[in-house]
Tab-separated table of C-alpha atoms and ligand atoms in Angstrom:
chain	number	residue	atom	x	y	z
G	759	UNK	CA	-141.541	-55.928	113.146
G	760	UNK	CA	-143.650	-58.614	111.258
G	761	UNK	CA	-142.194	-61.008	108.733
G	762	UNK	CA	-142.300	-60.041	105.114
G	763	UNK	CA	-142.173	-61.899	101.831
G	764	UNK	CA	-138.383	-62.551	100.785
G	765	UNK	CA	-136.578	-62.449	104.587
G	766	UNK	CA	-135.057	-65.241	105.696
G	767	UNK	CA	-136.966	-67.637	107.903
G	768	UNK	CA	-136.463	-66.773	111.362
G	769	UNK	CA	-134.152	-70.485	112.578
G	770	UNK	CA	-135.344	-72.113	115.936
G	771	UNK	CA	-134.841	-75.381	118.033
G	772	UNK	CA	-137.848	-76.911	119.420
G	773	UNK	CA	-139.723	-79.929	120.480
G	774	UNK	CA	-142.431	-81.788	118.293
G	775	UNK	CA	-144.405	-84.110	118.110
G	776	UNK	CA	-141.903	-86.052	116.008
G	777	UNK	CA	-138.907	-85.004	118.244
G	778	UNK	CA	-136.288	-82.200	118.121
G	779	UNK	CA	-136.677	-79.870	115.575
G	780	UNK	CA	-133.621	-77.876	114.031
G	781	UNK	CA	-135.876	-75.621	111.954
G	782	UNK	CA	-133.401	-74.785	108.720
G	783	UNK	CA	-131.746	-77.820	108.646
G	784	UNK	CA	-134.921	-79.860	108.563
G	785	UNK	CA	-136.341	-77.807	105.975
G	786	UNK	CA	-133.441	-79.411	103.982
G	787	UNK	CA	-133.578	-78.996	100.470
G	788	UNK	CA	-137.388	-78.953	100.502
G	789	UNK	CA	-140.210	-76.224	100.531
G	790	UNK	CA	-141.770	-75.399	103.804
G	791	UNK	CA	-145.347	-74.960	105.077
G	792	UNK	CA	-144.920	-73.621	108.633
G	793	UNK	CA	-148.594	-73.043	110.167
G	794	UNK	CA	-149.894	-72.149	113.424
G	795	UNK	CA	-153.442	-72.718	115.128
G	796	UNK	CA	-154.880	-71.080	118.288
G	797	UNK	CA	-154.833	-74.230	120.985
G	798	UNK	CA	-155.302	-77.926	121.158
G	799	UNK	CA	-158.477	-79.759	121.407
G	800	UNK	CA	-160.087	-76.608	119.537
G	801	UNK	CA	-162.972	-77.855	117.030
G	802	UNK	CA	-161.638	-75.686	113.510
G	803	UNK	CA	-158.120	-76.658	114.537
G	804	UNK	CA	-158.753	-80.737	114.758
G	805	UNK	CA	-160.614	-80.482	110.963
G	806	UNK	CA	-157.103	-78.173	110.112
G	807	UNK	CA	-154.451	-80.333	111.150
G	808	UNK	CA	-156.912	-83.503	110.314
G	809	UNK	CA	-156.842	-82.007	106.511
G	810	UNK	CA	-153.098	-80.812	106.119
G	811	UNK	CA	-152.278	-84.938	106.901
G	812	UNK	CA	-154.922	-86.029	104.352
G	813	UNK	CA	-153.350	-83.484	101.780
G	814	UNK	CA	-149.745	-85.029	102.817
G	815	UNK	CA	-149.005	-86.732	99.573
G	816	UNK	CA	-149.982	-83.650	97.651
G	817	UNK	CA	-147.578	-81.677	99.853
G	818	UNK	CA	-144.329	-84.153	99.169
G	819	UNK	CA	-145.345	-84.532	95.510
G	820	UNK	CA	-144.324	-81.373	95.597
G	821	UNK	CA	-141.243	-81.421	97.969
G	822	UNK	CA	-143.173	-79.774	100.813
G	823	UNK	CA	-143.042	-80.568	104.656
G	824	UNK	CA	-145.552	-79.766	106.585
G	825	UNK	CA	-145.064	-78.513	110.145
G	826	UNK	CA	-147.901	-77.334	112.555
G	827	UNK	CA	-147.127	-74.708	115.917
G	828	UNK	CA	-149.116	-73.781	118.683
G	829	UNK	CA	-148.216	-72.282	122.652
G	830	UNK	CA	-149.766	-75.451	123.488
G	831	UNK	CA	-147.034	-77.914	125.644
G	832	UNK	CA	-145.715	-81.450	123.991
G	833	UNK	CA	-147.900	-83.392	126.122
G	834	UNK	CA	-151.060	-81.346	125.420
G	835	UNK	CA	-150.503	-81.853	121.783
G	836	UNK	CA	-149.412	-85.352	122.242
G	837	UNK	CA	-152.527	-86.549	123.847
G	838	UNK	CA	-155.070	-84.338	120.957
G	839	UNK	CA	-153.116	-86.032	118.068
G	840	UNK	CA	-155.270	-89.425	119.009
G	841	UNK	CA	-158.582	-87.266	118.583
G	842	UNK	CA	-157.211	-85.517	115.313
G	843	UNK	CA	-156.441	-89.381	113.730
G	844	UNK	CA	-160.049	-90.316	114.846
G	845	UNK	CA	-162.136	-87.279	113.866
G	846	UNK	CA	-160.269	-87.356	111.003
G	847	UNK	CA	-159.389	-91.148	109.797
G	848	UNK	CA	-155.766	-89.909	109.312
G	849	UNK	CA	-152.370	-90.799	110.605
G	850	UNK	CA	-150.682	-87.796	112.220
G	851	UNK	CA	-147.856	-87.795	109.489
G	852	UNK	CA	-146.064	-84.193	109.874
G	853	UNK	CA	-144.981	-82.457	113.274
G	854	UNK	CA	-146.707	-80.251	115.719
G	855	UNK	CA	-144.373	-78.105	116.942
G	856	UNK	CA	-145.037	-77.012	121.102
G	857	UNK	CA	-144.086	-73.782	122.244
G	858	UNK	CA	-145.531	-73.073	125.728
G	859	UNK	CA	-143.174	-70.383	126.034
G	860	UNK	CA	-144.116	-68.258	123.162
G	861	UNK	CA	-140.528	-68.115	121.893
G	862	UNK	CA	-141.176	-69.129	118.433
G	863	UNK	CA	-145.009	-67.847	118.277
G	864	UNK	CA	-143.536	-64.250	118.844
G	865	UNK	CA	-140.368	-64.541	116.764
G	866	UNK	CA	-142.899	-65.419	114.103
G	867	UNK	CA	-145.094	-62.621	114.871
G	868	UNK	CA	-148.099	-65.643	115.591
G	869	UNK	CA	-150.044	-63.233	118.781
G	870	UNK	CA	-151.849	-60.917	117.863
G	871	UNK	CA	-153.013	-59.288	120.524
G	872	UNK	CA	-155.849	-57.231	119.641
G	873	UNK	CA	-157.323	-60.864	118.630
G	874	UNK	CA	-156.141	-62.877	121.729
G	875	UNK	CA	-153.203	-61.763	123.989
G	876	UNK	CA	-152.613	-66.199	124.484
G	877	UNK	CA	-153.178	-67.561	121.654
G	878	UNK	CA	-151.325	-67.756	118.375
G	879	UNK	CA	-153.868	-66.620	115.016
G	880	UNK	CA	-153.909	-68.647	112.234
G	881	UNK	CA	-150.141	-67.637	110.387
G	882	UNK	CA	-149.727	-69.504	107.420
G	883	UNK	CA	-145.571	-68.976	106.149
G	884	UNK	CA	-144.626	-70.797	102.936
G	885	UNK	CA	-140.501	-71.062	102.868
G	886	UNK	CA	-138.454	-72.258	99.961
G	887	UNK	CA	-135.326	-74.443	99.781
G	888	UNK	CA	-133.134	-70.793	100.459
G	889	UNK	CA	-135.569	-70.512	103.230
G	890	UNK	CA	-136.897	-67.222	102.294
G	891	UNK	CA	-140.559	-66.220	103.019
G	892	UNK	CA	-142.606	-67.259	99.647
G	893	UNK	CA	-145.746	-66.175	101.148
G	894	UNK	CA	-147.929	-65.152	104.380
G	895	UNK	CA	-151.191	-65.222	105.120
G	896	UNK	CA	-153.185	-64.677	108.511
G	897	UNK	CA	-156.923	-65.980	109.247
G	898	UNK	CA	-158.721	-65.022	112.128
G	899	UNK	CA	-159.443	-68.059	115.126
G	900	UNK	CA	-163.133	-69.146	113.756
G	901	UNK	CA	-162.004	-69.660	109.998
G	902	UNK	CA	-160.782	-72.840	109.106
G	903	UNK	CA	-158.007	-72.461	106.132
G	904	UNK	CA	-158.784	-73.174	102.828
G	905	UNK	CA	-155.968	-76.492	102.237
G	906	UNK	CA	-156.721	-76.458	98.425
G	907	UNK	CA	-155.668	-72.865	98.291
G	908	UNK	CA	-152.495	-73.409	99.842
G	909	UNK	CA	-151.636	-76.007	97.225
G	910	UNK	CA	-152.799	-73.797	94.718
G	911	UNK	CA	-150.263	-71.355	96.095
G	912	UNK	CA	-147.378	-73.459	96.417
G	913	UNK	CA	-148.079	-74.589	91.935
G	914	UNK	CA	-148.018	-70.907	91.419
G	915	UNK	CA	-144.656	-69.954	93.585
G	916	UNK	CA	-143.037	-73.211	92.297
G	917	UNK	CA	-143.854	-72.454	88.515
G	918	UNK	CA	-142.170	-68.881	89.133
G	919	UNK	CA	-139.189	-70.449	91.121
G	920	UNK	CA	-138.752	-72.703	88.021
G	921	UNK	CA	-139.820	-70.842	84.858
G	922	UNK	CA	-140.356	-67.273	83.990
G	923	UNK	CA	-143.977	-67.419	84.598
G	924	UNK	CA	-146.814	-65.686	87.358
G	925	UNK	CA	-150.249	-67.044	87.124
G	926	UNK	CA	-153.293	-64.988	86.280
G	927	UNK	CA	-156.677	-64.646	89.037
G	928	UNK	CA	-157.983	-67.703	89.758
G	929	UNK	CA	-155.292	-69.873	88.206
G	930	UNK	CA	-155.448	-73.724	88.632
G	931	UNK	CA	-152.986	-75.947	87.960
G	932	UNK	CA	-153.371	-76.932	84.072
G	933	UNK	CA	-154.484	-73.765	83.163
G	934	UNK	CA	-152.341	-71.233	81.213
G	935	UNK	CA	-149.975	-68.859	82.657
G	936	UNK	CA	-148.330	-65.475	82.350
G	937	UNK	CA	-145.287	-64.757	81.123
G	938	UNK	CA	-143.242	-61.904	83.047
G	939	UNK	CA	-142.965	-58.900	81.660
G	940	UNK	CA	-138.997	-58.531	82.451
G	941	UNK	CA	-139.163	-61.774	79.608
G	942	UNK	CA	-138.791	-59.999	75.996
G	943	UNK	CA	-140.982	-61.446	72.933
G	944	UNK	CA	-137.918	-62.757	71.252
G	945	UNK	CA	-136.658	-64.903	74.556
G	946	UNK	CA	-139.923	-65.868	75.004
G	947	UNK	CA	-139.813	-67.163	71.457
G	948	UNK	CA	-137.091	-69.431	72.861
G	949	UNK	CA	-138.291	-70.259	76.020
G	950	UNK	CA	-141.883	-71.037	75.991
G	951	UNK	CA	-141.707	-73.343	72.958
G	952	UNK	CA	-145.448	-74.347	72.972
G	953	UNK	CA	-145.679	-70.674	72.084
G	954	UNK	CA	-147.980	-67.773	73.040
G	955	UNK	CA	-150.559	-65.098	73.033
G	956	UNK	CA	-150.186	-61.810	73.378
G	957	UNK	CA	-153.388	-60.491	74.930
G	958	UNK	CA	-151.891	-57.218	75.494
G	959	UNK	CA	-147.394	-56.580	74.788
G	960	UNK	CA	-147.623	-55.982	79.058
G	961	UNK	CA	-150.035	-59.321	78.871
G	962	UNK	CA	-148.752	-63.111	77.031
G	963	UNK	CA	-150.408	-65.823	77.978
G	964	UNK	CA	-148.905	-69.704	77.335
G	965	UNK	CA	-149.449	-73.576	78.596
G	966	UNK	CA	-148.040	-74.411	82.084
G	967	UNK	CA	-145.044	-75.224	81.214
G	968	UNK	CA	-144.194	-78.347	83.103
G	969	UNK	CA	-146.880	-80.428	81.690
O	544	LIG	C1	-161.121	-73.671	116.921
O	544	LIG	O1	-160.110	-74.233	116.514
O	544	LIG	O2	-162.221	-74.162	116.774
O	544	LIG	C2	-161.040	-72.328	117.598
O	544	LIG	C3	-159.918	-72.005	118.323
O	544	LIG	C4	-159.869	-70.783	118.971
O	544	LIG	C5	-160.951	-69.899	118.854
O	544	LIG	C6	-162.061	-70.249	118.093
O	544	LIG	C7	-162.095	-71.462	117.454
């Protein structure tokens, strides 16, 4: 059965590009973004990984590591990471993780087979620090991921880790948000102290609160 939002993160040992991988304990403390891409020296996969290290800093600003999978083997992705840093003017700063055996592409659910009975589809998983599933998405082999998005994502789940607050269609970060409905008008008197607006009693709006 596929993952779903709120299980724990499936645990695994593997190689990487940046050595042994013990997948909960390197998550750490920290917020995951655990991707896969269909195969090595691909063309939408080389502008993928080429983006996720440009975005790097934006990911650990926010206490996120990065980590990259495909069935590909450690030397295959060891000798595309040159092209990826050239195509891309990056340094390869997060891992790729190689799994020519499948084991972690299927405990992930990462073959679909009715796409491609080989090759991993493009799984996005975001994981918090209790290494629960925050979020899933799946694209299709000829659409590059939208990187922006994914940040976008990971504002919205870490202003509802941290405050009583979802985010409304379209949200970006300095825009207001939406305070939950389990939050009653009198606590959220007290908690949202730059105050708000009730749009409808099921719909209050305030400023982000972290800024
Ligand atoms: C690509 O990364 O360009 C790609 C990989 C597999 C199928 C189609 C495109």
């Amino acid at each position: 059965m596929s993952l779903r939002l709120g299980d724990i993160a499936p645990d695994f040992k593997a190689e990487s590009t940046l050595g042994h991988i013990s997948f909960h304990e390197w998550i750490g403390d920290s917020w995951a973004l655990f991707f896969s891409h269909p195969a090595d020296f691909t063309p939408v996969c080389t502008t993928e990984l080429g983006k996720t290290a440009l975005l790097n800093g934006e990911f650990t600003k926010r206490g996120v590591k990065a980590i990259a999978i495909s069935v590909d083997s450690l030397e295959s992705h060891n000798k595309w990471v040159p092209d990826i840093e050239e195509v891309n003017s990056v340094n390869m700063n997060f891992p790729i993780i190689a799994d020519p055996e499948k084991t972690v592409a299927l405990l992930y659910d990462m073959i679909h087979p009715n796409a491609s009975e080989k090759a991993t589809v493009r799984s996005v998983f975001i994981i918090g620090p209790d290494k629960k599933i925050k979020l899933t998405l799946t694209y299709p082999a000829s659409t590059g991921r939208n990187f922006t998005e994914i940040l976008r994502v990971i504002d919205s789940l870490q202003l509802t880790a941290n405050y009583q607050v979802a985010t409304p269609a379209d949200w970006v970060h300095g825009e207001d948000v939406i305070i939950i409905p389990a939050v009653s008008d009198v606590d959220a008197v007290a908690k949202f102290p730059k105050g708000f607006t009730s749009v409808k009693p099921y719909l209050r709006k305030t400023p982000q609160p972290n800024l």
